């Protein structure tokens, strides 16, 4: 199967703190690291590590700088088919990330070159035909919405994580095959607070107004999902595989793991179990790209 990710490549600047500072406050940080990231790049790398039988493509932009060269070099080495253009007018996207000792993160994204991922720059032939297209929201929303809308004509399944949540009303989203959101994003789209699995079940029918299958990830509480036409939602508990040190990239890996299994013809329950184990490993490691596991690690974790 051909799986294409259209999305961001970021250089992540990660500072670990005991507690995040308040306005006007200065705190001593515990650690500082740089990592490869960007939701698009993380998903492409995760797909390539988790599904050797599929053909993985990444469409995106980097700046003409050392960050861009590093990111594209490592993705190429990982076997991702690169449709990544270097733009002179912007720097490579960055994410400034604060990680608390609990593993909880706060991310500030600077789009930079990612804002140049437009349908003018990338004609349809860069992403169609594809069996699956994965999209997030760190490139222009018009690009994402246009590709989702066109996918119907190409019989391409769309997997959409609208993160960070745009200002556009959810009712205006084009219809996707899969929408995958965390609890905060689910609340932003549906207006239903999602503090628990029971509340997440209530958000699912509202999410299904804009997709065929809705998935809500709830961190340590697990994941719920529902398909159009099915009466009962599904539930997969979280799979704990060690101490949580950094949750960055867990959502991206979850999405990619789910998609790799869908492309291999697995049932939703099987996809969710595999994806829960994949993100269960990611949170035990630091960084986004650097913490993504290989396929066999997940199989071993599930034994
Ligand atoms: O989802 C994690 C990613 O979000 C990070 O790698 C960062 O680059 C931001 O895009």
PDB file of C-alpha atoms and ligand atoms in Angstrom:
ATOM      1  CA  UNK A   1       0.000   0.000   0.000  1.00  0.00           C
ATOM      2  CA  UNK A   2       1.117   3.562  -0.629  1.00  0.00           C
ATOM      3  CA  UNK A   3       0.745   5.811   2.436  1.00  0.00           C
ATOM      4  CA  UNK A   4       1.420   9.541   2.078  1.00  0.00           C
ATOM      5  CA  UNK A   5       1.850  12.016   4.897  1.00  0.00           C
ATOM      6  CA  UNK A   6       1.335  15.670   3.983  1.00  0.00           C
ATOM      7  CA  UNK A   7       2.563  17.723   6.904  1.00  0.00           C
ATOM      8  CA  UNK A   8       5.150  19.526   8.971  1.00  0.00           C
ATOM      9  CA  UNK A   9       8.828  19.002   9.618  1.00  0.00           C
ATOM     10  CA  UNK A  10      10.079  20.763  12.765  1.00  0.00           C
ATOM     11  CA  UNK A  11      13.258  21.017  14.737  1.00  0.00           C
ATOM     12  CA  UNK A  12      12.271  20.506  18.385  1.00  0.00           C
ATOM     13  CA  UNK A  13      13.956  22.533  21.144  1.00  0.00           C
ATOM     14  CA  UNK A  14      13.067  20.702  24.316  1.00  0.00           C
ATOM     15  CA  UNK A  15      13.536  22.069  27.832  1.00  0.00           C
ATOM     16  CA  UNK A  16      12.696  19.909  30.831  1.00  0.00           C
ATOM     17  CA  UNK A  17      11.510  21.769  33.939  1.00  0.00           C
ATOM     18  CA  UNK A  18      10.249  20.821  37.386  1.00  0.00           C
ATOM     19  CA  UNK A  19       7.248  23.107  36.950  1.00  0.00           C
ATOM     20  CA  UNK A  20       6.530  25.445  34.036  1.00  0.00           C
ATOM     21  CA  UNK A  21       7.122  29.138  34.922  1.00  0.00           C
ATOM     22  CA  UNK A  22       4.247  31.563  35.472  1.00  0.00           C
ATOM     23  CA  UNK A  23       4.166  34.922  33.627  1.00  0.00           C
ATOM     24  CA  UNK A  24       7.142  37.059  34.737  1.00  0.00           C
ATOM     25  CA  UNK A  25       8.768  34.127  36.565  1.00  0.00           C
ATOM     26  CA  UNK A  26      12.204  32.635  35.790  1.00  0.00           C
ATOM     27  CA  UNK A  27      12.923  29.033  36.721  1.00  0.00           C
ATOM     28  CA  UNK A  28      16.025  26.871  36.427  1.00  0.00           C
ATOM     29  CA  UNK A  29      15.546  24.153  33.818  1.00  0.00           C
ATOM     30  CA  UNK A  30      16.658  20.588  34.489  1.00  0.00           C
ATOM     31  CA  UNK A  31      17.689  19.649  30.960  1.00  0.00           C
ATOM     32  CA  UNK A  32      17.790  20.871  27.362  1.00  0.00           C
ATOM     33  CA  UNK A  33      17.847  18.691  24.238  1.00  0.00           C
ATOM     34  CA  UNK A  34      17.212  19.096  20.525  1.00  0.00           C
ATOM     35  CA  UNK A  35      15.193  16.478  18.650  1.00  0.00           C
ATOM     36  CA  UNK A  36      13.758  15.885  15.198  1.00  0.00           C
ATOM     37  CA  UNK A  37      10.012  16.457  15.121  1.00  0.00           C
ATOM     38  CA  UNK A  38       7.006  17.941  13.408  1.00  0.00           C
ATOM     39  CA  UNK A  39       3.791  15.987  13.361  1.00  0.00           C
ATOM     40  CA  UNK A  40       4.127  15.154   9.664  1.00  0.00           C
ATOM     41  CA  UNK A  41       7.742  14.025   9.921  1.00  0.00           C
ATOM     42  CA  UNK A  42       7.054  12.023  13.102  1.00  0.00           C
ATOM     43  CA  UNK A  43       4.200  10.173  11.403  1.00  0.00           C
ATOM     44  CA  UNK A  44       6.234   9.440   8.273  1.00  0.00           C
ATOM     45  CA  UNK A  45       9.128   8.118  10.347  1.00  0.00           C
ATOM     46  CA  UNK A  46       6.804   6.052  12.531  1.00  0.00           C
ATOM     47  CA  UNK A  47       5.116   4.565   9.461  1.00  0.00           C
ATOM     48  CA  UNK A  48       8.468   3.661   8.022  1.00  0.00           C
ATOM     49  CA  UNK A  49       9.640   1.989  11.250  1.00  0.00           C
ATOM     50  CA  UNK A  50       6.353   0.206  11.904  1.00  0.00           C
ATOM     51  CA  UNK A  51       5.378  -1.061   8.459  1.00  0.00           C
ATOM     52  CA  UNK A  52       8.143  -2.390   6.265  1.00  0.00           C
ATOM     53  CA  UNK A  53       5.588  -3.745   3.764  1.00  0.00           C
ATOM     54  CA  UNK A  54       4.150  -0.325   2.892  1.00  0.00           C
ATOM     55  CA  UNK A  55       5.534   2.450   0.744  1.00  0.00           C
ATOM     56  CA  UNK A  56       5.822   5.659   2.822  1.00  0.00           C
ATOM     57  CA  UNK A  57       5.910   9.155   1.310  1.00  0.00           C
ATOM     58  CA  UNK A  58       6.253  12.586   2.945  1.00  0.00           C
ATOM     59  CA  UNK A  59       5.182  15.880   1.344  1.00  0.00           C
ATOM     60  CA  UNK A  60       6.414  19.041   3.074  1.00  0.00           C
ATOM     61  CA  UNK A  61       8.828  21.982   3.159  1.00  0.00           C
ATOM     62  CA  UNK A  62      11.963  22.930   5.083  1.00  0.00           C
ATOM     63  CA  UNK A  63      14.069  26.085   5.076  1.00  0.00           C
ATOM     64  CA  UNK A  64      17.481  26.353   3.451  1.00  0.00           C
ATOM     65  CA  UNK A  65      19.288  25.868   6.771  1.00  0.00           C
ATOM     66  CA  UNK A  66      21.084  23.328   8.871  1.00  0.00           C
ATOM     67  CA  UNK A  67      17.874  22.193  10.641  1.00  0.00           C
ATOM     68  CA  UNK A  68      16.228  21.404   7.319  1.00  0.00           C
ATOM     69  CA  UNK A  69      19.231  19.463   6.043  1.00  0.00           C
ATOM     70  CA  UNK A  70      19.407  17.397   9.217  1.00  0.00           C
ATOM     71  CA  UNK A  71      15.701  16.557   9.172  1.00  0.00           C
ATOM     72  CA  UNK A  72      15.554  15.579   5.512  1.00  0.00           C
ATOM     73  CA  UNK A  73      18.775  13.587   5.797  1.00  0.00           C
ATOM     74  CA  UNK A  74      17.521  11.419   8.627  1.00  0.00           C
ATOM     75  CA  UNK A  75      14.106  10.798   7.050  1.00  0.00           C
ATOM     76  CA  UNK A  76      15.757   9.802   3.773  1.00  0.00           C
ATOM     77  CA  UNK A  77      18.048   7.397   5.660  1.00  0.00           C
ATOM     78  CA  UNK A  78      14.982   5.906   7.348  1.00  0.00           C
ATOM     79  CA  UNK A  79      13.562   4.969   3.939  1.00  0.00           C
ATOM     80  CA  UNK A  80      10.865   7.649   3.645  1.00  0.00           C
ATOM     81  CA  UNK A  81      10.215   8.710   0.021  1.00  0.00           C
ATOM     82  CA  UNK A  82      10.767  12.450   0.222  1.00  0.00           C
ATOM     83  CA  UNK A  83       8.667  15.016  -1.633  1.00  0.00           C
ATOM     84  CA  UNK A  84      10.153  17.758   0.545  1.00  0.00           C
ATOM     85  CA  UNK A  85      11.035  21.089  -1.007  1.00  0.00           C
ATOM     86  CA  UNK A  86      13.589  23.537   0.371  1.00  0.00           C
ATOM     87  CA  UNK A  87      12.313  27.098   0.419  1.00  0.00           C
ATOM     88  CA  UNK A  88      14.691  30.055   0.624  1.00  0.00           C
ATOM     89  CA  UNK A  89      12.180  32.529   2.015  1.00  0.00           C
ATOM     90  CA  UNK A  90      11.565  30.838   5.403  1.00  0.00           C
ATOM     91  CA  UNK A  91      13.478  29.010   8.077  1.00  0.00           C
ATOM     92  CA  UNK A  92      12.703  25.405   8.952  1.00  0.00           C
ATOM     93  CA  UNK A  93       9.757  25.094  11.354  1.00  0.00           C
ATOM     94  CA  UNK A  94      10.593  24.834  15.031  1.00  0.00           C
ATOM     95  CA  UNK A  95       8.777  23.653  18.128  1.00  0.00           C
ATOM     96  CA  UNK A  96       9.728  25.034  21.508  1.00  0.00           C
ATOM     97  CA  UNK A  97       8.664  22.364  23.951  1.00  0.00           C
ATOM     98  CA  UNK A  98       8.449  22.482  27.744  1.00  0.00           C
ATOM     99  CA  UNK A  99       8.364  19.072  29.365  1.00  0.00           C
ATOM    100  CA  UNK A 100       7.443  18.768  33.050  1.00  0.00           C
ATOM    101  CA  UNK A 101       8.912  15.985  35.143  1.00  0.00           C
ATOM    102  CA  UNK A 102       5.555  14.189  34.971  1.00  0.00           C
ATOM    103  CA  UNK A 103       6.138  13.843  31.208  1.00  0.00           C
ATOM    104  CA  UNK A 104       3.373  16.344  30.368  1.00  0.00           C
ATOM    105  CA  UNK A 105       4.359  18.712  27.558  1.00  0.00           C
ATOM    106  CA  UNK A 106       3.481  22.189  26.259  1.00  0.00           C
ATOM    107  CA  UNK A 107       4.366  22.920  22.648  1.00  0.00           C
ATOM    108  CA  UNK A 108       4.759  26.254  20.823  1.00  0.00           C
ATOM    109  CA  UNK A 109       5.116  25.739  17.087  1.00  0.00           C
ATOM    110  CA  UNK A 110       6.684  28.239  14.682  1.00  0.00           C
ATOM    111  CA  UNK A 111       5.438  27.228  11.216  1.00  0.00           C
ATOM    112  CA  UNK A 112       8.303  28.691   9.169  1.00  0.00           C
ATOM    113  CA  UNK A 113       8.694  26.732   5.933  1.00  0.00           C
ATOM    114  CA  UNK A 114       5.653  24.581   6.770  1.00  0.00           C
ATOM    115  CA  UNK A 115       3.427  27.474   5.726  1.00  0.00           C
ATOM    116  CA  UNK A 116       4.646  26.962   2.150  1.00  0.00           C
ATOM    117  CA  UNK A 117       2.977  23.562   1.805  1.00  0.00           C
ATOM    118  CA  UNK A 118       0.304  24.674  -0.642  1.00  0.00           C
ATOM    119  CA  UNK A 119      -1.537  22.957  -3.469  1.00  0.00           C
ATOM    120  CA  UNK A 120       0.078  25.463  -5.873  1.00  0.00           C
ATOM    121  CA  UNK A 121       3.542  24.314  -4.847  1.00  0.00           C
ATOM    122  CA  UNK A 122       2.620  20.625  -4.665  1.00  0.00           C
ATOM    123  CA  UNK A 123       0.418  19.450  -7.544  1.00  0.00           C
ATOM    124  CA  UNK A 124      -1.901  16.443  -7.089  1.00  0.00           C
ATOM    125  CA  UNK A 125       0.665  14.085  -8.601  1.00  0.00           C
ATOM    126  CA  UNK A 126       2.785  14.521  -5.442  1.00  0.00           C
ATOM    127  CA  UNK A 127       0.170  12.750  -3.282  1.00  0.00           C
ATOM    128  CA  UNK A 128      -2.333  11.012  -5.598  1.00  0.00           C
ATOM    129  CA  UNK A 129      -2.738   8.158  -6.115  1.00  0.00           C
ATOM    130  CA  UNK A 130      -2.267   6.982  -2.515  1.00  0.00           C
ATOM    131  CA  UNK A 131      -4.148   4.361  -0.545  1.00  0.00           C
ATOM    132  CA  UNK A 132      -4.002   6.459   2.632  1.00  0.00           C
ATOM    133  CA  UNK A 133      -3.192  10.134   3.242  1.00  0.00           C
ATOM    134  CA  UNK A 134      -2.368  11.353   6.759  1.00  0.00           C
ATOM    135  CA  UNK A 135      -2.880  15.024   7.601  1.00  0.00           C
ATOM    136  CA  UNK A 136      -2.491  17.213  10.675  1.00  0.00           C
ATOM    137  CA  UNK A 137      -2.765  20.958  11.144  1.00  0.00           C
ATOM    138  CA  UNK A 138       0.754  22.381  11.058  1.00  0.00           C
ATOM    139  CA  UNK A 139       0.507  23.361   7.370  1.00  0.00           C
ATOM    140  CA  UNK A 140      -2.039  25.780   5.847  1.00  0.00           C
ATOM    141  CA  UNK A 141      -5.578  24.628   6.575  1.00  0.00           C
ATOM    142  CA  UNK A 142      -6.653  25.309   2.965  1.00  0.00           C
ATOM    143  CA  UNK A 143      -4.112  22.725   1.775  1.00  0.00           C
ATOM    144  CA  UNK A 144      -5.344  20.114   4.226  1.00  0.00           C
ATOM    145  CA  UNK A 145      -9.024  20.710   3.493  1.00  0.00           C
ATOM    146  CA  UNK A 146      -8.420  20.705  -0.253  1.00  0.00           C
ATOM    147  CA  UNK A 147      -6.582  17.362  -0.123  1.00  0.00           C
ATOM    148  CA  UNK A 148      -9.259  15.790   2.088  1.00  0.00           C
ATOM    149  CA  UNK A 149     -11.963  16.980  -0.318  1.00  0.00           C
ATOM    150  CA  UNK A 150     -10.104  15.670  -3.383  1.00  0.00           C
ATOM    151  CA  UNK A 151      -9.364  12.300  -1.762  1.00  0.00           C
ATOM    152  CA  UNK A 152     -12.929  11.084  -2.371  1.00  0.00           C
ATOM    153  CA  UNK A 153     -12.364  11.262  -6.158  1.00  0.00           C
ATOM    154  CA  UNK A 154      -9.156   9.263  -5.835  1.00  0.00           C
ATOM    155  CA  UNK A 155     -10.571   6.558  -3.521  1.00  0.00           C
ATOM    156  CA  UNK A 156      -7.900   7.536  -0.992  1.00  0.00           C
ATOM    157  CA  UNK A 157      -8.657   7.033   2.694  1.00  0.00           C
ATOM    158  CA  UNK A 158      -7.940  10.161   4.767  1.00  0.00           C
ATOM    159  CA  UNK A 159      -6.686  10.033   8.343  1.00  0.00           C
ATOM    160  CA  UNK A 160      -6.893  13.482   9.940  1.00  0.00           C
ATOM    161  CA  UNK A 161      -5.524  14.727  13.257  1.00  0.00           C
ATOM    162  CA  UNK A 162      -6.588  18.410  13.345  1.00  0.00           C
ATOM    163  CA  UNK A 163      -3.840  19.412  15.757  1.00  0.00           C
ATOM    164  CA  UNK A 164      -3.346  22.198  16.683  1.00  0.00           C
ATOM    165  CA  UNK A 165      -7.093  22.818  16.484  1.00  0.00           C
ATOM    166  CA  UNK A 166      -7.885  25.564  13.953  1.00  0.00           C
ATOM    167  CA  UNK A 167     -10.349  28.400  14.583  1.00  0.00           C
ATOM    168  CA  UNK A 168     -12.608  27.116  11.781  1.00  0.00           C
ATOM    169  CA  UNK A 169     -15.888  25.639  12.997  1.00  0.00           C
ATOM    170  CA  UNK A 170     -15.968  21.827  12.998  1.00  0.00           C
ATOM    171  CA  UNK A 171     -19.110  21.910  10.824  1.00  0.00           C
ATOM    172  CA  UNK A 172     -16.990  23.354   8.006  1.00  0.00           C
ATOM    173  CA  UNK A 173     -14.501  20.483   7.968  1.00  0.00           C
ATOM    174  CA  UNK A 174     -14.592  18.343   4.831  1.00  0.00           C
ATOM    175  CA  UNK A 175     -15.653  14.742   5.521  1.00  0.00           C
ATOM    176  CA  UNK A 176     -12.683  12.503   6.440  1.00  0.00           C
ATOM    177  CA  UNK A 177     -12.514   8.739   6.687  1.00  0.00           C
ATOM    178  CA  UNK A 178     -10.819   8.841  10.094  1.00  0.00           C
ATOM    179  CA  UNK A 179     -10.534  11.681  12.605  1.00  0.00           C
ATOM    180  CA  UNK A 180      -8.152  11.052  15.497  1.00  0.00           C
ATOM    181  CA  UNK A 181      -8.045  13.530  18.399  1.00  0.00           C
ATOM    182  CA  UNK A 182      -6.957  13.639  22.012  1.00  0.00           C
ATOM    183  CA  UNK A 183      -9.284  14.646  24.845  1.00  0.00           C
ATOM    184  CA  UNK A 184      -8.499  18.383  24.588  1.00  0.00           C
ATOM    185  CA  UNK A 185      -9.029  18.387  20.837  1.00  0.00           C
ATOM    186  CA  UNK A 186     -12.248  16.368  21.154  1.00  0.00           C
ATOM    187  CA  UNK A 187     -13.646  18.971  23.529  1.00  0.00           C
ATOM    188  CA  UNK A 188     -12.589  21.835  21.245  1.00  0.00           C
ATOM    189  CA  UNK A 189     -14.388  20.224  18.278  1.00  0.00           C
ATOM    190  CA  UNK A 190     -17.546  18.995  19.989  1.00  0.00           C
ATOM    191  CA  UNK A 191     -17.947  21.228  23.049  1.00  0.00           C
ATOM    192  CA  UNK A 192     -18.178  18.077  25.198  1.00  0.00           C
ATOM    193  CA  UNK A 193     -15.605  18.013  28.032  1.00  0.00           C
ATOM    194  CA  UNK A 194     -13.820  14.662  27.939  1.00  0.00           C
ATOM    195  CA  UNK A 195     -12.384  13.968  31.404  1.00  0.00           C
ATOM    196  CA  UNK A 196     -13.252  10.248  31.292  1.00  0.00           C
ATOM    197  CA  UNK A 197     -13.950   7.300  29.012  1.00  0.00           C
ATOM    198  CA  UNK A 198     -17.699   7.672  29.614  1.00  0.00           C
ATOM    199  CA  UNK A 199     -17.617  11.330  28.520  1.00  0.00           C
ATOM    200  CA  UNK A 200     -15.490  10.443  25.502  1.00  0.00           C
ATOM    201  CA  UNK A 201     -18.222   8.022  24.386  1.00  0.00           C
ATOM    202  CA  UNK A 202     -20.578  11.026  24.263  1.00  0.00           C
ATOM    203  CA  UNK A 203     -18.204  12.997  22.013  1.00  0.00           C
ATOM    204  CA  UNK A 204     -17.932  10.183  19.444  1.00  0.00           C
ATOM    205  CA  UNK A 205     -21.354  10.634  17.733  1.00  0.00           C
ATOM    206  CA  UNK A 206     -20.632  14.375  17.418  1.00  0.00           C
ATOM    207  CA  UNK A 207     -17.260  13.699  15.795  1.00  0.00           C
ATOM    208  CA  UNK A 208     -18.947  11.236  13.418  1.00  0.00           C
ATOM    209  CA  UNK A 209     -20.781  14.171  11.789  1.00  0.00           C
ATOM    210  CA  UNK A 210     -17.541  14.876   9.901  1.00  0.00           C
ATOM    211  CA  UNK A 211     -15.969  11.424   9.503  1.00  0.00           C
ATOM    212  CA  UNK A 212     -16.650   7.715   8.988  1.00  0.00           C
ATOM    213  CA  UNK A 213     -14.664   6.652  12.040  1.00  0.00           C
ATOM    214  CA  UNK A 214     -13.837   8.782  15.108  1.00  0.00           C
ATOM    215  CA  UNK A 215     -11.037   7.975  17.543  1.00  0.00           C
ATOM    216  CA  UNK A 216     -10.423   9.797  20.856  1.00  0.00           C
ATOM    217  CA  UNK A 217      -7.167   9.113  22.684  1.00  0.00           C
ATOM    218  CA  UNK A 218      -7.227   9.660  26.449  1.00  0.00           C
ATOM    219  CA  UNK A 219      -3.602   9.148  27.493  1.00  0.00           C
ATOM    220  CA  UNK A 220      -3.367   6.802  30.459  1.00  0.00           C
ATOM    221  CA  UNK A 221      -7.155   6.200  30.339  1.00  0.00           C
ATOM    222  CA  UNK A 222      -6.954   4.473  26.965  1.00  0.00           C
ATOM    223  CA  UNK A 223      -8.675   5.128  23.648  1.00  0.00           C
ATOM    224  CA  UNK A 224     -12.269   4.976  22.393  1.00  0.00           C
ATOM    225  CA  UNK A 225     -13.545   4.817  18.840  1.00  0.00           C
ATOM    226  CA  UNK A 226     -16.721   4.450  16.849  1.00  0.00           C
ATOM    227  CA  UNK A 227     -17.609   3.894  13.190  1.00  0.00           C
ATOM    228  CA  UNK A 228     -20.604   5.212  11.267  1.00  0.00           C
ATOM    229  CA  UNK A 229     -23.411   2.669  11.355  1.00  0.00           C
ATOM    230  CA  UNK A 230     -22.110   0.882  14.458  1.00  0.00           C
ATOM    231  CA  UNK A 231     -24.075   1.175  17.670  1.00  0.00           C
ATOM    232  CA  UNK A 232     -21.393   0.350  20.198  1.00  0.00           C
ATOM    233  CA  UNK A 233     -18.131   2.254  20.643  1.00  0.00           C
ATOM    234  CA  UNK A 234     -14.854   0.379  21.076  1.00  0.00           C
ATOM    235  CA  UNK A 235     -12.435   0.751  23.990  1.00  0.00           C
ATOM    236  CA  UNK A 236      -8.757  -0.127  24.296  1.00  0.00           C
ATOM    237  CA  UNK A 237      -7.035   0.446  27.658  1.00  0.00           C
ATOM    238  CA  UNK A 238      -3.667   2.218  27.624  1.00  0.00           C
ATOM    239  CA  UNK A 239      -0.690  -0.157  27.616  1.00  0.00           C
ATOM    240  CA  UNK A 240       1.844   0.901  30.239  1.00  0.00           C
ATOM    241  CA  UNK A 241       5.387  -0.135  29.347  1.00  0.00           C
ATOM    242  CA  UNK A 242       7.423   1.850  31.882  1.00  0.00           C
ATOM    243  CA  UNK A 243       7.768   5.219  33.578  1.00  0.00           C
ATOM    244  CA  UNK A 244       6.370   8.140  31.568  1.00  0.00           C
ATOM    245  CA  UNK A 245       9.167  10.647  30.894  1.00  0.00           C
ATOM    246  CA  UNK A 246       7.969  12.595  27.835  1.00  0.00           C
ATOM    247  CA  UNK A 247       4.658  12.344  25.984  1.00  0.00           C
ATOM    248  CA  UNK A 248       5.908  14.270  22.910  1.00  0.00           C
ATOM    249  CA  UNK A 249       5.243  12.335  19.704  1.00  0.00           C
ATOM    250  CA  UNK A 250       2.960   9.769  21.353  1.00  0.00           C
ATOM    251  CA  UNK A 251      -0.083  11.003  19.410  1.00  0.00           C
ATOM    252  CA  UNK A 252       1.797  11.034  16.102  1.00  0.00           C
ATOM    253  CA  UNK A 253       3.095   7.517  16.652  1.00  0.00           C
ATOM    254  CA  UNK A 254      -0.367   6.337  17.695  1.00  0.00           C
ATOM    255  CA  UNK A 255      -1.835   7.685  14.449  1.00  0.00           C
ATOM    256  CA  UNK A 256       0.891   6.183  12.282  1.00  0.00           C
ATOM    257  CA  UNK A 257       0.685   2.822  14.054  1.00  0.00           C
ATOM    258  CA  UNK A 258      -3.075   2.749  13.594  1.00  0.00           C
ATOM    259  CA  UNK A 259      -2.745   3.604   9.907  1.00  0.00           C
ATOM    260  CA  UNK A 260      -0.003   1.027   9.274  1.00  0.00           C
ATOM    261  CA  UNK A 261      -2.274  -1.660  10.680  1.00  0.00           C
ATOM    262  CA  UNK A 262      -5.332  -0.433   8.763  1.00  0.00           C
ATOM    263  CA  UNK A 263      -3.269  -0.633   5.576  1.00  0.00           C
ATOM    264  CA  UNK A 264      -2.380  -4.217   6.489  1.00  0.00           C
ATOM    265  CA  UNK A 265      -6.087  -5.060   6.702  1.00  0.00           C
ATOM    266  CA  UNK A 266      -6.372  -5.378  10.488  1.00  0.00           C
ATOM    267  CA  UNK A 267      -9.608  -4.781  12.422  1.00  0.00           C
ATOM    268  CA  UNK A 268     -10.041  -1.565  14.431  1.00  0.00           C
ATOM    269  CA  UNK A 269      -9.538  -3.498  17.689  1.00  0.00           C
ATOM    270  CA  UNK A 270      -6.246  -4.914  16.422  1.00  0.00           C
ATOM    271  CA  UNK A 271      -5.160  -1.476  15.141  1.00  0.00           C
ATOM    272  CA  UNK A 272      -5.939   0.155  18.489  1.00  0.00           C
ATOM    273  CA  UNK A 273      -4.057  -2.482  20.497  1.00  0.00           C
ATOM    274  CA  UNK A 274      -0.978  -2.131  18.289  1.00  0.00           C
ATOM    275  CA  UNK A 275      -1.181   1.687  18.403  1.00  0.00           C
ATOM    276  CA  UNK A 276      -1.634   1.700  22.194  1.00  0.00           C
ATOM    277  CA  UNK A 277       1.544  -0.357  22.581  1.00  0.00           C
ATOM    278  CA  UNK A 278       3.431   1.911  20.158  1.00  0.00           C
ATOM    279  CA  UNK A 279       2.518   5.080  22.057  1.00  0.00           C
ATOM    280  CA  UNK A 280       3.069   3.219  25.331  1.00  0.00           C
ATOM    281  CA  UNK A 281       6.718   2.825  24.320  1.00  0.00           C
ATOM    282  CA  UNK A 282       7.119   6.415  23.039  1.00  0.00           C
ATOM    283  CA  UNK A 283       6.179   8.001  26.381  1.00  0.00           C
ATOM    284  CA  UNK A 284       8.957   6.109  28.169  1.00  0.00           C
ATOM    285  CA  UNK A 285      11.598   7.863  26.024  1.00  0.00           C
ATOM    286  CA  UNK A 286      12.670  11.458  25.446  1.00  0.00           C
ATOM    287  CA  UNK A 287      11.996  13.354  22.237  1.00  0.00           C
ATOM    288  CA  UNK A 288       9.598  12.825  19.358  1.00  0.00           C
ATOM    289  CA  UNK A 289      11.318  11.114  16.420  1.00  0.00           C
ATOM    290  CA  UNK A 290      13.990   9.564  18.637  1.00  0.00           C
ATOM    291  CA  UNK A 291      11.447   7.684  20.749  1.00  0.00           C
ATOM    292  CA  UNK A 292       9.511   5.984  17.939  1.00  0.00           C
ATOM    293  CA  UNK A 293       9.864   2.183  18.227  1.00  0.00           C
ATOM    294  CA  UNK A 294      10.486  -0.433  15.542  1.00  0.00           C
ATOM    295  CA  UNK A 295       7.744  -2.894  14.564  1.00  0.00           C
ATOM    296  CA  UNK A 296       9.339  -5.845  16.389  1.00  0.00           C
ATOM    297  CA  UNK A 297       9.549  -3.931  19.692  1.00  0.00           C
ATOM    298  CA  UNK A 298       5.793  -3.564  19.617  1.00  0.00           C
ATOM    299  CA  UNK A 299       5.249  -7.224  18.836  1.00  0.00           C
ATOM    300  CA  UNK A 300       7.527  -8.118  21.770  1.00  0.00           C
ATOM    301  CA  UNK A 301       5.663  -5.687  24.071  1.00  0.00           C
ATOM    302  CA  UNK A 302       2.315  -7.249  23.138  1.00  0.00           C
ATOM    303  CA  UNK A 303       3.415 -10.830  23.919  1.00  0.00           C
TER     304      UNK A 303
HETATM  305  O1  LIG B   1       3.275  16.005  18.154  1.00  0.00           O
HETATM  306  C1  LIG B   1       4.576  16.314  18.560  1.00  0.00           C
HETATM  307  C2  LIG B   1       5.168  17.321  17.638  1.00  0.00           C
HETATM  308  O2  LIG B   1       4.397  18.503  17.698  1.00  0.00           O
HETATM  309  C3  LIG B   1       6.567  17.746  17.975  1.00  0.00           C
HETATM  310  O3  LIG B   1       7.544  16.949  17.372  1.00  0.00           O
HETATM  311  C4  LIG B   1       6.614  19.195  17.529  1.00  0.00           C
HETATM  312  O4  LIG B   1       7.440  19.434  16.446  1.00  0.00           O
HETATM  313  C5  LIG B   1       5.169  19.566  17.190  1.00  0.00           C
HETATM  314  O5  LIG B   1       4.960  19.569  15.845  1.00  0.00           O
END
